Short mmCIF file of C-alpha atoms in Angstrom, two decimals:
data_model
loop_
_atom_site.label_atom_id
_atom_site.label_comp_id
_atom_site.label_asym_id
_atom_site.label_seq_id
_atom_site.Cartn_x
_atom_site.Cartn_y
_atom_site.Cartn_z
CA UNK W 1 -2.52 12.37 16.13
CA UNK W 2 -0.01 9.65 16.81
CA UNK W 3 -2.33 6.77 16.03
CA UNK W 4 -5.54 5.85 14.24
CA UNK W 5 -8.52 7.22 16.13
CA UNK W 6 -12.02 5.78 15.86
CA UNK W 7 -15.31 7.04 17.25
CA UNK W 8 -17.58 6.13 18.82
CA UNK W 9 -15.86 3.30 20.65
CA UNK W 10 -19.22 1.72 21.46
CA UNK W 11 -22.55 2.12 19.71
CA UNK W 12 -25.85 0.47 20.50
CA UNK W 13 -28.48 0.79 17.78
CA UNK W 14 -32.01 -0.45 17.43
CA UNK W 15 -32.66 -2.60 14.41
CA UNK W 16 -33.49 -0.37 11.48
CA UNK W 17 -31.50 2.64 12.68
CA UNK W 18 -28.72 4.22 10.64
CA UNK W 19 -25.24 4.50 12.17
CA UNK W 20 -22.08 6.37 11.21
CA UNK W 21 -18.63 5.35 12.35
CA UNK W 22 -15.69 7.73 12.06
CA UNK W 23 -12.02 7.06 11.44
CA UNK W 24 -9.15 9.54 11.79
CA UNK W 25 -6.08 7.93 10.19
CA UNK W 26 -2.49 8.78 10.92
CA UNK W 27 -1.68 12.14 9.36
CA UNK W 28 -0.16 11.73 5.91
CA UNK W 29 -1.24 8.12 5.46
CA UNK W 30 -2.47 7.65 1.92
CA UNK W 31 -4.21 4.30 2.31
CA UNK W 32 -7.19 3.64 4.56
CA UNK W 33 -8.96 0.34 5.13
CA UNK W 34 -12.14 -0.71 6.90
CA UNK W 35 -12.48 -4.20 8.36
CA UNK W 36 -15.32 -5.96 10.14
CA UNK W 37 -14.51 -8.33 13.00
CA UNK W 38 -17.26 -10.60 14.27
CA UNK W 39 -16.94 -12.17 17.70
CA UNK W 40 -14.27 -14.88 17.79
CA UNK W 41 -13.20 -14.33 14.19
CA UNK W 42 -10.47 -12.52 12.34
CA UNK W 43 -10.92 -9.12 10.69
CA UNK W 44 -12.62 -9.27 7.30
CA UNK W 45 -11.94 -6.71 4.61
CA UNK W 46 -14.70 -4.26 3.76
CA UNK W 47 -13.23 -1.46 1.66
CA UNK W 48 -10.04 0.41 0.76
CA UNK W 49 -9.27 4.04 -0.09
CA UNK W 50 -6.21 5.58 -1.62
CA UNK W 51 -6.49 9.26 -0.78
CA UNK W 52 -10.13 10.10 -1.55
CA UNK W 53 -10.57 7.38 -4.15
CA UNK W 54 -12.39 4.23 -3.08
CA UNK W 55 -10.39 1.65 -5.01
CA UNK W 56 -11.99 -1.50 -3.67
CA UNK W 57 -15.37 -2.00 -2.04
CA UNK W 58 -15.70 -5.68 -2.79
CA UNK W 59 -15.99 -6.62 0.90
CA UNK W 60 -19.01 -4.48 1.72
CA UNK W 61 -21.67 -7.07 2.62
CA UNK W 62 -24.67 -5.22 1.19
CA UNK W 63 -25.79 -1.93 -0.30
CA UNK W 64 -26.71 -0.83 3.21
CA UNK W 65 -23.00 -0.26 3.82
CA UNK W 66 -21.41 2.89 2.47
CA UNK W 67 -17.98 4.42 3.07
CA UNK W 68 -16.49 7.74 2.12
CA UNK W 69 -13.29 9.70 2.51
CA UNK W 70 -14.10 12.98 0.75
CA UNK W 71 -10.90 14.91 1.50
CA UNK W 72 -8.50 12.01 1.65
CA UNK W 73 -8.11 12.02 5.42
CA UNK W 74 -11.07 11.30 7.74
CA UNK W 75 -13.33 8.45 6.67
CA UNK W 76 -16.87 7.54 7.64
CA UNK W 77 -18.48 4.11 7.41
CA UNK W 78 -22.25 4.36 7.28
CA UNK W 79 -24.63 1.48 7.83
CA UNK W 80 -28.23 2.06 6.90
CA UNK W 81 -31.19 0.16 8.37
CA UNK W 82 -28.97 -1.83 10.73
CA UNK W 83 -29.65 -5.54 11.22
CA UNK W 84 -28.60 -7.82 14.06
CA UNK W 85 -26.01 -9.50 11.86
CA UNK W 86 -24.24 -6.14 11.56
CA UNK W 87 -23.17 -6.44 15.21
CA UNK W 88 -19.38 -6.54 15.17
CA UNK W 89 -16.27 -4.50 15.81
CA UNK W 90 -15.48 -2.22 12.90
CA UNK W 91 -11.75 -1.63 12.57
CA UNK W 92 -10.12 1.14 10.60
CA UNK W 93 -6.48 0.93 9.53
CA UNK W 94 -4.15 3.20 7.62
CA UNK W 95 -0.79 2.82 5.94
CA UNK W 96 1.70 5.29 4.57
CA UNK W 97 1.50 4.39 0.93
CA UNK W 98 -0.32 1.86 -1.14
CA UNK W 99 -0.22 -1.87 -0.70
CA UNK W 100 3.06 -2.94 -2.22
CA UNK W 101 5.80 -4.45 -0.14
CA UNK W 102 5.37 -5.23 3.51
CA UNK W 103 2.18 -3.29 4.01
CA UNK W 104 2.12 -2.58 7.69
CA UNK W 105 -1.34 -1.45 8.55
CA UNK W 106 -1.79 0.53 11.75
CA UNK W 107 -5.17 -0.20 13.29
CA UNK W 108 -7.43 1.86 15.47
CA UNK W 109 -9.06 0.40 18.58
CA UNK W 110 -12.29 -0.20 16.70
CA UNK W 111 -15.94 0.75 17.05
CA UNK W 112 -18.05 -1.96 18.65
CA UNK W 113 -21.57 -1.93 17.18
CA UNK W 114 -24.38 -3.80 18.89
CA UNK W 115 -27.71 -3.96 17.09
CA UNK W 116 -30.66 -4.88 19.29
CA UNK I 1 -13.47 -19.84 1.08
CA UNK I 2 -10.93 -19.05 3.80
CA UNK I 3 -7.66 -18.10 2.15
CA UNK I 4 -5.80 -17.81 5.46
CA UNK I 5 -6.44 -20.33 8.21
CA UNK I 6 -5.29 -20.66 11.79
CA UNK I 7 -6.43 -24.11 12.84
CA UNK I 8 -5.68 -23.78 16.54
CA UNK I 9 -8.12 -21.42 18.27
CA UNK I 10 -6.07 -21.48 21.47
CA UNK I 11 -2.67 -22.42 22.83
CA UNK I 12 -1.41 -22.59 26.40
CA UNK I 13 2.29 -22.64 27.28
CA UNK I 14 4.40 -22.25 30.38
CA UNK I 15 6.42 -19.10 30.93
CA UNK I 16 9.94 -19.50 29.55
CA UNK I 17 8.99 -22.18 27.05
CA UNK I 18 8.55 -21.80 23.30
CA UNK I 19 5.20 -20.82 21.77
CA UNK I 20 4.58 -21.95 18.19
CA UNK I 21 1.61 -20.51 16.33
CA UNK I 22 0.73 -21.88 12.91
CA UNK I 23 -0.97 -20.50 9.83
CA UNK I 24 -1.85 -21.99 6.44
CA UNK I 25 -2.83 -20.18 3.27
CA UNK I 26 -4.20 -21.18 -0.10
CA UNK I 27 -3.64 -18.18 -2.38
CA UNK I 28 -0.31 -18.50 -4.18
CA UNK I 29 -0.52 -14.81 -5.14
CA UNK I 30 0.27 -13.72 -1.58
CA UNK I 31 3.79 -12.35 -1.46
CA UNK I 32 4.10 -11.04 2.06
CA UNK I 33 2.90 -12.29 5.40
CA UNK I 34 2.45 -10.58 8.73
CA UNK I 35 1.61 -11.41 12.32
CA UNK I 36 -0.51 -9.10 14.42
CA UNK I 37 -1.13 -9.27 18.15
CA UNK I 38 -4.36 -8.13 19.76
CA UNK I 39 -5.18 -7.37 23.37
CA UNK I 40 -8.84 -7.07 24.49
CA UNK I 41 -10.52 -3.76 23.61
CA UNK I 42 -7.55 -2.70 21.48
CA UNK I 43 -6.87 -2.85 17.77
CA UNK I 44 -4.42 -5.37 16.32
CA UNK I 45 -0.78 -4.24 16.50
CA UNK I 46 1.88 -5.26 14.03
CA UNK I 47 4.40 -7.77 15.33
CA UNK I 48 6.59 -9.13 12.52
CA UNK I 49 6.46 -9.72 8.77
CA UNK I 50 8.15 -11.80 6.11
CA UNK I 51 8.44 -11.47 2.37
CA UNK I 52 7.83 -14.50 0.16
CA UNK I 53 11.44 -14.36 -1.02
CA UNK I 54 12.64 -15.26 2.47
CA UNK I 55 12.08 -18.29 4.64
CA UNK I 56 12.89 -16.78 8.01
CA UNK I 57 12.76 -13.42 9.73
CA UNK I 58 13.81 -12.81 13.30
CA UNK I 59 13.14 -9.90 15.65
CA UNK I 60 14.22 -10.42 19.22
CA UNK I 61 12.14 -13.18 20.80
CA UNK I 62 9.95 -13.47 17.70
CA UNK I 63 10.80 -15.50 14.59
CA UNK I 64 8.55 -16.13 11.61
CA UNK I 65 9.20 -19.09 9.32
CA UNK I 66 7.73 -19.40 5.84
CA UNK I 67 7.42 -22.66 3.89
CA UNK I 68 6.15 -21.62 0.47
CA UNK I 69 5.88 -25.12 -0.94
CA UNK I 70 3.61 -26.11 1.94
CA UNK I 71 1.88 -22.72 2.01
CA UNK I 72 2.54 -22.62 5.72
CA UNK I 73 4.00 -20.11 8.12
CA UNK I 74 4.65 -20.17 11.81
CA UNK I 75 5.48 -17.72 14.56
CA UNK I 76 7.90 -18.79 17.27
CA UNK I 77 8.11 -16.89 20.54
CA UNK I 78 10.98 -17.83 22.79
CA UNK I 79 11.09 -17.48 25.70
CA UNK I 80 7.37 -16.90 26.18
CA UNK I 81 6.34 -14.32 28.77
CA UNK I 82 2.98 -13.75 30.51
CA UNK I 83 2.71 -10.39 28.71
CA UNK I 84 2.64 -12.29 25.41
CA UNK I 85 -0.84 -13.57 26.30
CA UNK I 86 -3.07 -12.19 23.54
CA UNK I 87 -4.80 -13.19 20.32
CA UNK I 88 -2.41 -13.56 17.39
CA UNK I 89 -3.58 -13.06 13.83
CA UNK I 90 -1.77 -14.22 10.74
CA UNK I 91 -2.31 -12.00 7.69
CA UNK I 92 -1.28 -12.19 4.05
CA UNK I 93 -1.33 -9.81 1.13
CA UNK I 94 0.14 -8.73 -2.14
CA UNK I 95 -0.52 -6.40 -5.05
CA UNK I 96 -1.75 -9.37 -7.06
CA UNK I 97 -3.99 -10.61 -4.27
CA UNK I 98 -6.61 -7.92 -4.09
CA UNK I 99 -4.61 -5.09 -2.57
CA UNK I 100 -5.62 -5.74 1.02
CA UNK I 101 -4.54 -7.92 3.90
CA UNK I 102 -6.46 -11.16 4.42
CA UNK I 103 -6.54 -12.34 8.02
CA UNK I 104 -6.82 -15.73 9.67
CA UNK I 105 -9.27 -16.39 12.48
CA UNK I 106 -6.71 -15.91 15.24
CA UNK I 107 -5.11 -18.04 17.95
CA UNK I 108 -5.47 -17.12 21.60
CA UNK I 109 -2.16 -17.60 23.37
CA UNK I 110 -2.08 -17.99 27.14
CA UNK I 111 1.32 -17.94 28.83
CA UNK I 112 1.13 -19.27 32.37
CA UNK I 113 3.53 -17.91 35.01
#
């Protein structure tokens, strides 16, 4: 596709449920990032993939958060046993190659998660 | 520890006037800086960037200024248009700064007709 596609756009989960958020990056983009954006704040880094390798997961807030990109294209962010503080917009972004130079990330529209 | 800060949560300007959005950073390892614009229910879209070896970059109505000694950058929009009304995020990154972009909290710009 022409842009980064994320699904679902909206997800309501009961506390304790598991959720999975999908990201389809721009075709051919090597790097893929997940960010979390709480209401009224800027995006905060969660994790970064280069192809299928997860090179940085330092931003994942707890071991309930897990991300994968098994074939180096589509990525899934999984949140186990959701808590109310997980409510946020989860943004996926991709870039052509690596992080050197002016790394222009192209973002998807995000998946808004609400945990009741 | 916020490495990128946008101290003004909102800014209101009249159509045709200049909008100036400010951003401060603390990490001296950042070597490039970007501005993103975000409309409601959409993802952030890239607007303009600047490398740390420059102090100014211009693209049409948008100019970004970088003051490395003050660890400060600003985005100037002139003339401002109602369609510029959005949330603007400053972001910074570099291969020696964790290999990701670090974002500020955003400034909501409202351009009044």
